[in-house]
Each structure stands twice: as structure tokens, then as C-alpha cells.
mmCIF file of C-alpha atoms in Angstrom:
data_model
loop_
_atom_site.group_PDB
_atom_site.id
_atom_site.type_symbol
_atom_site.label_atom_id
_atom_site.label_comp_id
_atom_site.label_asym_id
_atom_site.label_seq_id
_atom_site.Cartn_x
_atom_site.Cartn_y
_atom_site.Cartn_z
ATOM 1 C CA MET A 1 0.000 0.000 0.000
ATOM 2 C CA GLU A 2 2.804 2.365 0.832
ATOM 3 C CA GLY A 3 4.372 1.677 -2.567
ATOM 4 C CA GLU A 4 1.141 2.515 -4.375
ATOM 5 C CA GLY A 5 0.755 5.699 -2.319
ATOM 6 C CA ALA A 6 4.269 6.794 -3.221
ATOM 7 C CA ARG A 7 3.673 6.165 -6.902
ATOM 8 C CA GLU A 8 0.419 8.149 -6.733
ATOM 9 C CA ARG A 9 2.219 11.082 -5.182
ATOM 10 C CA GLU A 10 4.873 10.938 -7.940
ATOM 11 C CA ARG A 11 2.197 10.995 -10.634
ATOM 12 C CA GLU A 12 0.529 13.959 -8.951
ATOM 13 C CA LYS A 13 3.810 15.860 -8.976
ATOM 14 C CA GLU A 14 4.269 15.168 -12.681
ATOM 15 C CA ARG A 15 0.769 16.471 -13.424
ATOM 16 C CA ARG A 16 1.468 19.692 -11.541
ATOM 17 C CA GLY A 17 4.734 20.178 -13.446
ATOM 18 C CA GLU A 18 7.016 23.079 -12.625
ATOM 19 C CA GLY A 19 4.495 24.924 -10.501
ATOM 20 C CA GLU A 20 4.795 22.364 -7.728
ATOM 21 C CA GLY A 21 8.072 23.790 -6.475
ATOM 22 C CA GLU A 22 7.062 27.498 -6.483
ATOM 23 C CA THR A 23 6.950 29.363 -3.233
ATOM 24 C CA GLU A 24 4.289 31.908 -2.349
ATOM 25 C CA SER A 25 6.710 34.838 -2.882
ATOM 26 C CA GLU A 26 7.631 33.530 -6.340
ATOM 27 C CA ARG A 27 3.979 33.313 -7.343
ATOM 28 C CA ARG A 28 3.376 36.867 -6.103
ATOM 29 C CA GLY A 29 6.427 38.147 -7.995
ATOM 30 C CA ARG A 30 5.180 36.534 -11.183
ATOM 31 C CA GLY A 31 1.786 38.181 -10.672
ATOM 32 C CA ARG A 32 3.330 41.615 -10.143
ATOM 33 C CA GLY A 33 5.365 41.186 -13.330
ATOM 34 C CA ARG A 34 2.192 40.545 -15.308
ATOM 35 C CA GLU A 35 0.538 43.614 -13.739
ATOM 36 C CA MET A 36 3.516 45.862 -14.592
ATOM 37 C CA HIS A 37 3.589 44.569 -18.149
ATOM 38 C CA SER A 38 -0.126 45.281 -18.477
ATOM 39 C CA ALA A 39 0.317 48.839 -17.079
ATOM 40 C CA VAL A 40 3.101 49.631 -19.586
ATOM 41 C CA GLN A 41 0.891 48.414 -22.412
ATOM 42 C CA ARG A 42 -1.938 50.686 -21.277
ATOM 43 C CA VAL A 43 0.377 53.717 -21.050
ATOM 44 C CA ASN A 44 1.745 53.046 -24.541
ATOM 45 C CA ALA A 45 -1.767 52.712 -25.925
ATOM 46 C CA LEU A 46 -2.868 56.005 -24.326
ATOM 47 C CA ALA A 47 0.246 57.799 -25.609
ATOM 48 C CA THR A 48 -0.400 56.540 -29.136
ATOM 49 C CA ILE A 49 -4.010 57.733 -29.022
ATOM 50 C CA ALA A 50 -2.930 61.153 -27.691
ATOM 51 C CA VAL A 51 -0.380 61.618 -30.495
ATOM 52 C CA ILE A 52 -2.945 60.660 -33.131
ATOM 53 C CA LEU A 53 -5.510 63.084 -31.684
ATOM 54 C CA LEU A 54 -2.957 65.918 -31.525
ATOM 55 C CA ALA A 55 -1.919 65.342 -35.138
ATOM 56 C CA THR A 56 -5.579 65.317 -36.199
ATOM 57 C CA ILE A 57 -6.278 68.574 -34.356
ATOM 58 C CA CYS A 58 -3.226 70.256 -35.927
ATOM 59 C CA ALA A 59 -4.253 69.151 -39.410
ATOM 60 C CA ALA A 60 -7.827 70.348 -38.878
ATOM 61 C CA ALA A 61 -6.639 73.698 -37.499
ATOM 62 C CA SER A 62 -4.384 74.265 -40.491
ATOM 63 C CA PHE A 63 -7.142 73.309 -42.940
ATOM 64 C CA LEU A 64 -9.846 75.440 -41.319
ATOM 65 C CA GLY A 65 -7.480 78.370 -40.723
ATOM 66 C CA ALA A 66 -6.659 78.553 -44.415
ATOM 67 C CA PHE A 67 -10.339 78.909 -45.294
ATOM 68 C CA ASN A 68 -11.051 81.434 -42.543
ATOM 69 C CA SER A 69 -8.100 83.752 -43.272
ATOM 70 C CA ASN A 70 -7.552 83.699 -47.026
ATOM 71 C CA SER A 71 -10.055 86.521 -47.612
ATOM 72 C CA PRO A 72 -10.450 88.417 -44.336
ATOM 73 C CA SER A 73 -12.506 91.571 -44.148
ATOM 74 C CA VAL A 74 -9.801 94.193 -43.625
ATOM 75 C CA GLN A 75 -10.587 97.810 -42.887
ATOM 76 C CA ALA A 76 -7.443 99.905 -43.094
ATOM 77 C CA HIS A 77 -6.221 103.241 -44.357
ATOM 78 C CA ALA A 78 -2.892 105.049 -44.314
ATOM 79 C CA GLU A 79 -1.722 108.275 -45.868
ATOM 80 C CA VAL A 80 1.204 110.654 -45.720
ATOM 81 C CA VAL A 81 0.218 113.831 -43.902
ATOM 82 C CA ARG A 82 3.615 115.520 -44.050
ATOM 83 C CA ILE A 83 7.019 115.193 -45.699
ATOM 84 C CA ASN A 84 9.364 116.151 -42.869
ATOM 85 C CA HIS A 85 12.691 115.833 -44.709
ATOM 86 C CA PHE A 86 13.585 114.977 -48.296
ATOM 87 C CA ARG A 87 17.248 115.116 -49.081
ATOM 88 C CA ARG A 88 20.048 113.689 -51.163
ATOM 89 C CA GLN A 89 22.566 111.977 -48.917
ATOM 90 C CA ASN A 90 26.302 112.012 -49.478
ATOM 91 C CA ASP A 91 26.333 108.199 -49.578
ATOM 92 C CA TRP A 92 24.515 108.323 -52.925
ATOM 93 C CA ASN A 93 20.937 107.785 -51.761
ATOM 94 C CA ASP A 94 17.730 109.763 -51.577
ATOM 95 C CA LYS A 95 16.211 109.774 -48.086
ATOM 96 C CA VAL A 96 12.675 110.728 -47.066
ATOM 97 C CA GLU A 97 11.295 111.133 -43.543
ATOM 98 C CA MET A 98 7.524 111.501 -43.253
ATOM 99 C CA THR A 99 4.548 111.506 -40.889
ATOM 100 C CA LEU A 100 1.808 108.921 -41.396
ATOM 101 C CA SER A 101 -1.843 108.756 -40.405
ATOM 102 C CA ILE A 102 -2.882 105.120 -39.939
ATOM 103 C CA SER A 103 -6.183 103.485 -38.995
ATOM 104 C CA MET A 104 -6.876 99.741 -38.942
ATOM 105 C CA ASP A 105 -9.494 97.223 -37.888
ATOM 106 C CA LEU A 106 -7.931 93.753 -37.970
ATOM 107 C CA GLU A 107 -10.428 91.945 -35.737
ATOM 108 C CA SER A 108 -11.424 89.609 -38.580
ATOM 109 C CA PHE A 109 -7.907 88.147 -38.483
ATOM 110 C CA PHE A 110 -8.473 86.701 -35.023
ATOM 111 C CA THR A 111 -9.982 83.247 -34.521
ATOM 112 C CA TRP A 112 -9.528 80.592 -31.836
ATOM 113 C CA ASN A 113 -6.344 79.547 -33.698
ATOM 114 C CA THR A 114 -4.694 82.988 -34.013
ATOM 115 C CA LYS A 115 -1.581 83.564 -31.917
ATOM 116 C CA GLN A 116 -0.648 87.035 -33.202
ATOM 117 C CA VAL A 117 -0.721 89.223 -36.319
ATOM 118 C CA PHE A 118 2.287 91.042 -37.748
ATOM 119 C CA VAL A 119 1.536 93.976 -40.061
ATOM 120 C CA PHE A 120 3.740 96.449 -41.871
ATOM 121 C CA ILE A 121 3.214 99.326 -44.278
ATOM 122 C CA ALA A 122 5.614 99.493 -47.187
ATOM 123 C CA ALA A 123 6.365 102.199 -49.716
ATOM 124 C CA GLU A 124 6.306 100.580 -53.156
ATOM 125 C CA TYR A 125 7.334 102.198 -56.428
ATOM 126 C CA GLU A 126 8.968 101.574 -59.791
ATOM 127 C CA THR A 127 12.232 102.985 -61.123
ATOM 128 C CA GLU A 128 14.310 102.530 -64.225
ATOM 129 C CA LYS A 129 16.608 100.287 -62.187
ATOM 130 C CA ASN A 130 13.999 98.086 -60.456
ATOM 131 C CA SER A 131 10.484 97.100 -61.466
ATOM 132 C CA LEU A 132 9.519 96.942 -57.793
ATOM 133 C CA ASN A 133 11.119 98.799 -54.901
ATOM 134 C CA GLN A 134 9.703 97.980 -51.461
ATOM 135 C CA VAL A 135 10.737 99.806 -48.292
ATOM 136 C CA SER A 136 9.119 99.223 -44.893
ATOM 137 C CA LEU A 137 8.003 102.448 -43.199
ATOM 138 C CA TRP A 138 6.051 101.168 -40.191
ATOM 139 C CA ASP A 139 5.287 97.843 -38.495
ATOM 140 C CA HIS A 140 3.294 96.532 -35.581
ATOM 141 C CA ILE A 141 2.446 93.250 -33.814
ATOM 142 C CA VAL A 142 -1.107 92.675 -32.550
ATOM 143 C CA HIS A 143 -1.396 90.023 -29.844
ATOM 144 C CA GLU A 144 -5.085 90.314 -28.930
ATOM 145 C CA LYS A 145 -8.346 90.835 -30.780
ATOM 146 C CA GLU A 146 -9.296 93.538 -28.273
ATOM 147 C CA ARG A 147 -6.345 95.629 -29.531
ATOM 148 C CA ALA A 148 -6.783 94.917 -33.227
ATOM 149 C CA SER A 149 -8.589 98.192 -33.928
ATOM 150 C CA PHE A 150 -6.512 101.366 -33.580
ATOM 151 C CA GLN A 151 -5.518 104.748 -35.023
ATOM 152 C CA VAL A 152 -2.020 106.215 -35.135
ATOM 153 C CA LYS A 153 -0.628 109.534 -36.319
ATOM 154 C CA ALA A 154 3.137 109.640 -35.934
ATOM 155 C CA PRO A 155 6.422 109.828 -37.842
ATOM 156 C CA ALA A 156 7.206 106.697 -39.807
ATOM 157 C CA LYS A 157 9.371 104.271 -37.830
ATOM 158 C CA TYR A 158 11.792 103.874 -40.724
ATOM 159 C CA PRO A 159 12.887 106.359 -43.414
ATOM 160 C CA LEU A 160 12.355 105.779 -47.101
ATOM 161 C CA ILE A 161 15.839 105.326 -48.579
ATOM 162 C CA ASP A 162 16.275 104.768 -52.293
ATOM 163 C CA GLN A 163 19.038 102.885 -54.104
ATOM 164 C CA GLY A 164 20.201 106.004 -55.866
ATOM 165 C CA PHE A 165 18.563 109.331 -56.711
ATOM 166 C CA HIS A 166 15.197 108.310 -58.150
ATOM 167 C CA LEU A 167 12.661 109.760 -55.712
ATOM 168 C CA ARG A 168 12.166 113.345 -56.889
ATOM 169 C CA GLY A 169 8.662 113.657 -58.307
ATOM 170 C CA ARG A 170 8.154 109.904 -57.886
ATOM 171 C CA LYS A 171 4.685 108.448 -57.258
ATOM 172 C CA ILE A 172 4.728 106.134 -54.234
ATOM 173 C CA GLY A 173 2.119 103.607 -53.124
ATOM 174 C CA LEU A 174 1.458 102.676 -49.503
ATOM 175 C CA VAL A 175 0.712 98.954 -49.187
ATOM 176 C CA LEU A 176 -0.386 97.095 -46.068
ATOM 177 C CA HIS A 177 1.112 93.605 -45.636
ATOM 178 C CA TRP A 178 0.002 91.116 -42.977
ATOM 179 C CA HIS A 179 1.269 87.821 -41.590
ATOM 180 C CA ILE A 180 -1.314 85.929 -39.518
ATOM 181 C CA MET A 181 0.594 83.599 -37.192
ATOM 182 C CA PRO A 182 -1.519 80.679 -35.933
ATOM 183 C CA ILE A 183 -1.186 78.556 -32.830
ATOM 184 C CA CYS A 184 -1.065 75.564 -35.139
ATOM 185 C CA GLY A 185 -0.766 75.527 -38.929
ATOM 186 C CA ARG A 186 0.777 77.639 -41.650
ATOM 187 C CA ILE A 187 1.269 81.414 -41.662
ATOM 188 C CA ILE A 188 -1.331 83.297 -43.725
ATOM 189 C CA ARG A 189 0.044 86.228 -45.747
ATOM 190 C CA GLY A 190 -1.744 88.959 -47.658
ATOM 191 C CA ASN A 191 -1.576 92.608 -48.699
ATOM 192 C CA MET A 192 -3.787 95.532 -49.638
ATOM 193 C CA ARG A 193 -3.002 98.822 -51.365
ATOM 194 C CA LEU A 194 -4.002 101.746 -49.157
ATOM 195 C CA SER A 195 -3.130 105.014 -50.910
ATOM 196 C CA GLU A 196 -0.676 106.880 -53.144
ATOM 197 C CA PHE A 197 1.312 110.080 -52.887
ATOM 198 C CA SER A 198 3.906 111.933 -54.948
ATOM 199 C CA LEU A 199 7.176 113.275 -53.634
ATOM 200 C CA PRO A 200 8.268 116.857 -54.365
ATOM 201 C CA ALA A 201 10.191 117.541 -57.547
ATOM 202 C CA SER A 202 13.044 119.049 -55.509
ATOM 203 C CA TYR A 203 14.751 118.321 -52.211
ATOM 204 C CA THR A 204 13.518 120.082 -49.088
ATOM 205 C CA GLN A 205 16.756 119.877 -47.089
ATOM 206 C CA VAL A 206 20.436 120.108 -47.945
ATOM 207 C CA SER A 207 22.401 116.933 -47.218
ATOM 208 C CA ILE A 208 24.930 116.967 -44.393
#
């Protein structure tokens, strides 16, 4: 009987296999390993979903922003109210300093995806040397929709300097340029002609 009992116990051990010799701490360690592996899988899955959602939002913002900002309703005007100095410089350039009157309403540029708007007013004209001359006279950055409507009357930030002596009697156009910088997506650029003026046929100040 004892021999049969011993053989039965041996067969029972074989059926149980490797798990027969495991201690309680080993079984717990194996369980914790499975839990950690499962937690890492969940974190990876959540991170993948978050990246996909972020990419989708960025693509949608860029797509919708292009439609909203390609043809904004811009209300703007600028004109020269005074030529302060117009002289021929000794470094072989004409130089003009002027006072501008500027009014703008750029609220239509601002949507939920607008970070800021950069605008500048350029003097644009043709000469025998260049088909297009473009010189920035004034610029401004608008950070908030609440400050997108304003009026300014002040000297131009930057003088109009020509590549040579081509400005006497020249007709000049004032053109507004804008760069709409989004939170996500591409920069939207545009421009609008505001006004024209003609410079005097002679200099108003002797160069020094």
C-alpha cells in the first residue's frame, strides 16, 4: 500500500509540473510582473491615441485656418500727412522722412487659432533700375483681438531710402502687408493697397 501511495504522489507531482516547487513569494512576484507589463501596455496605448488626436487637431486647425483667413474683411487706411525731410545723402541715396496717419481694424484676423498678427506698411514704387522697390516704413504686432482696432498719427518708424537718386517727383504707393501667425498651422500672408502720394520735384533739405 505504501508503494502505491508513493507512486500516486509521484504521478501527482508530474501532473502539476514546474508549478509544484514554487513558493508563495515567487507566485506573487510573477503576478506583479504581469501587472507591470499590463500597465506599460496601457500607457503606450494612451500615448499613441494622444499623439494621433494631436496630429488630427493640428491638421484640422491648419485646414480650417486657411479657409477662414484667405479673404479676411480688412478695414485699413494710411496716408502721408507731411514730408518732414527729403534730401540727397552724401552716400549716394535719396532719403525721405515723413509723418503717417494710420487706422486699422484687424479683428477679422483673429480666430480661436490665431496667436498674433504682424503687419507692416511698405512704400512701393517703380524705377528705371527696379520694377519693384519695397521699403518698410512702419510695423506693428497685434497680440489680442481687443487691440486689433486702432488709429495712429506719428512719424514713420523707418525712413524711405532709395538705391540712388530716383525719388524726386516719384509716385509712391502705400501697401499694407500682414502675416497671420496661428497657434497651429501655416502662416497666412496677404496685402492691400491703401493710398498713393507723390514726392516733391526738388529736395527740401540740404544733405549733411
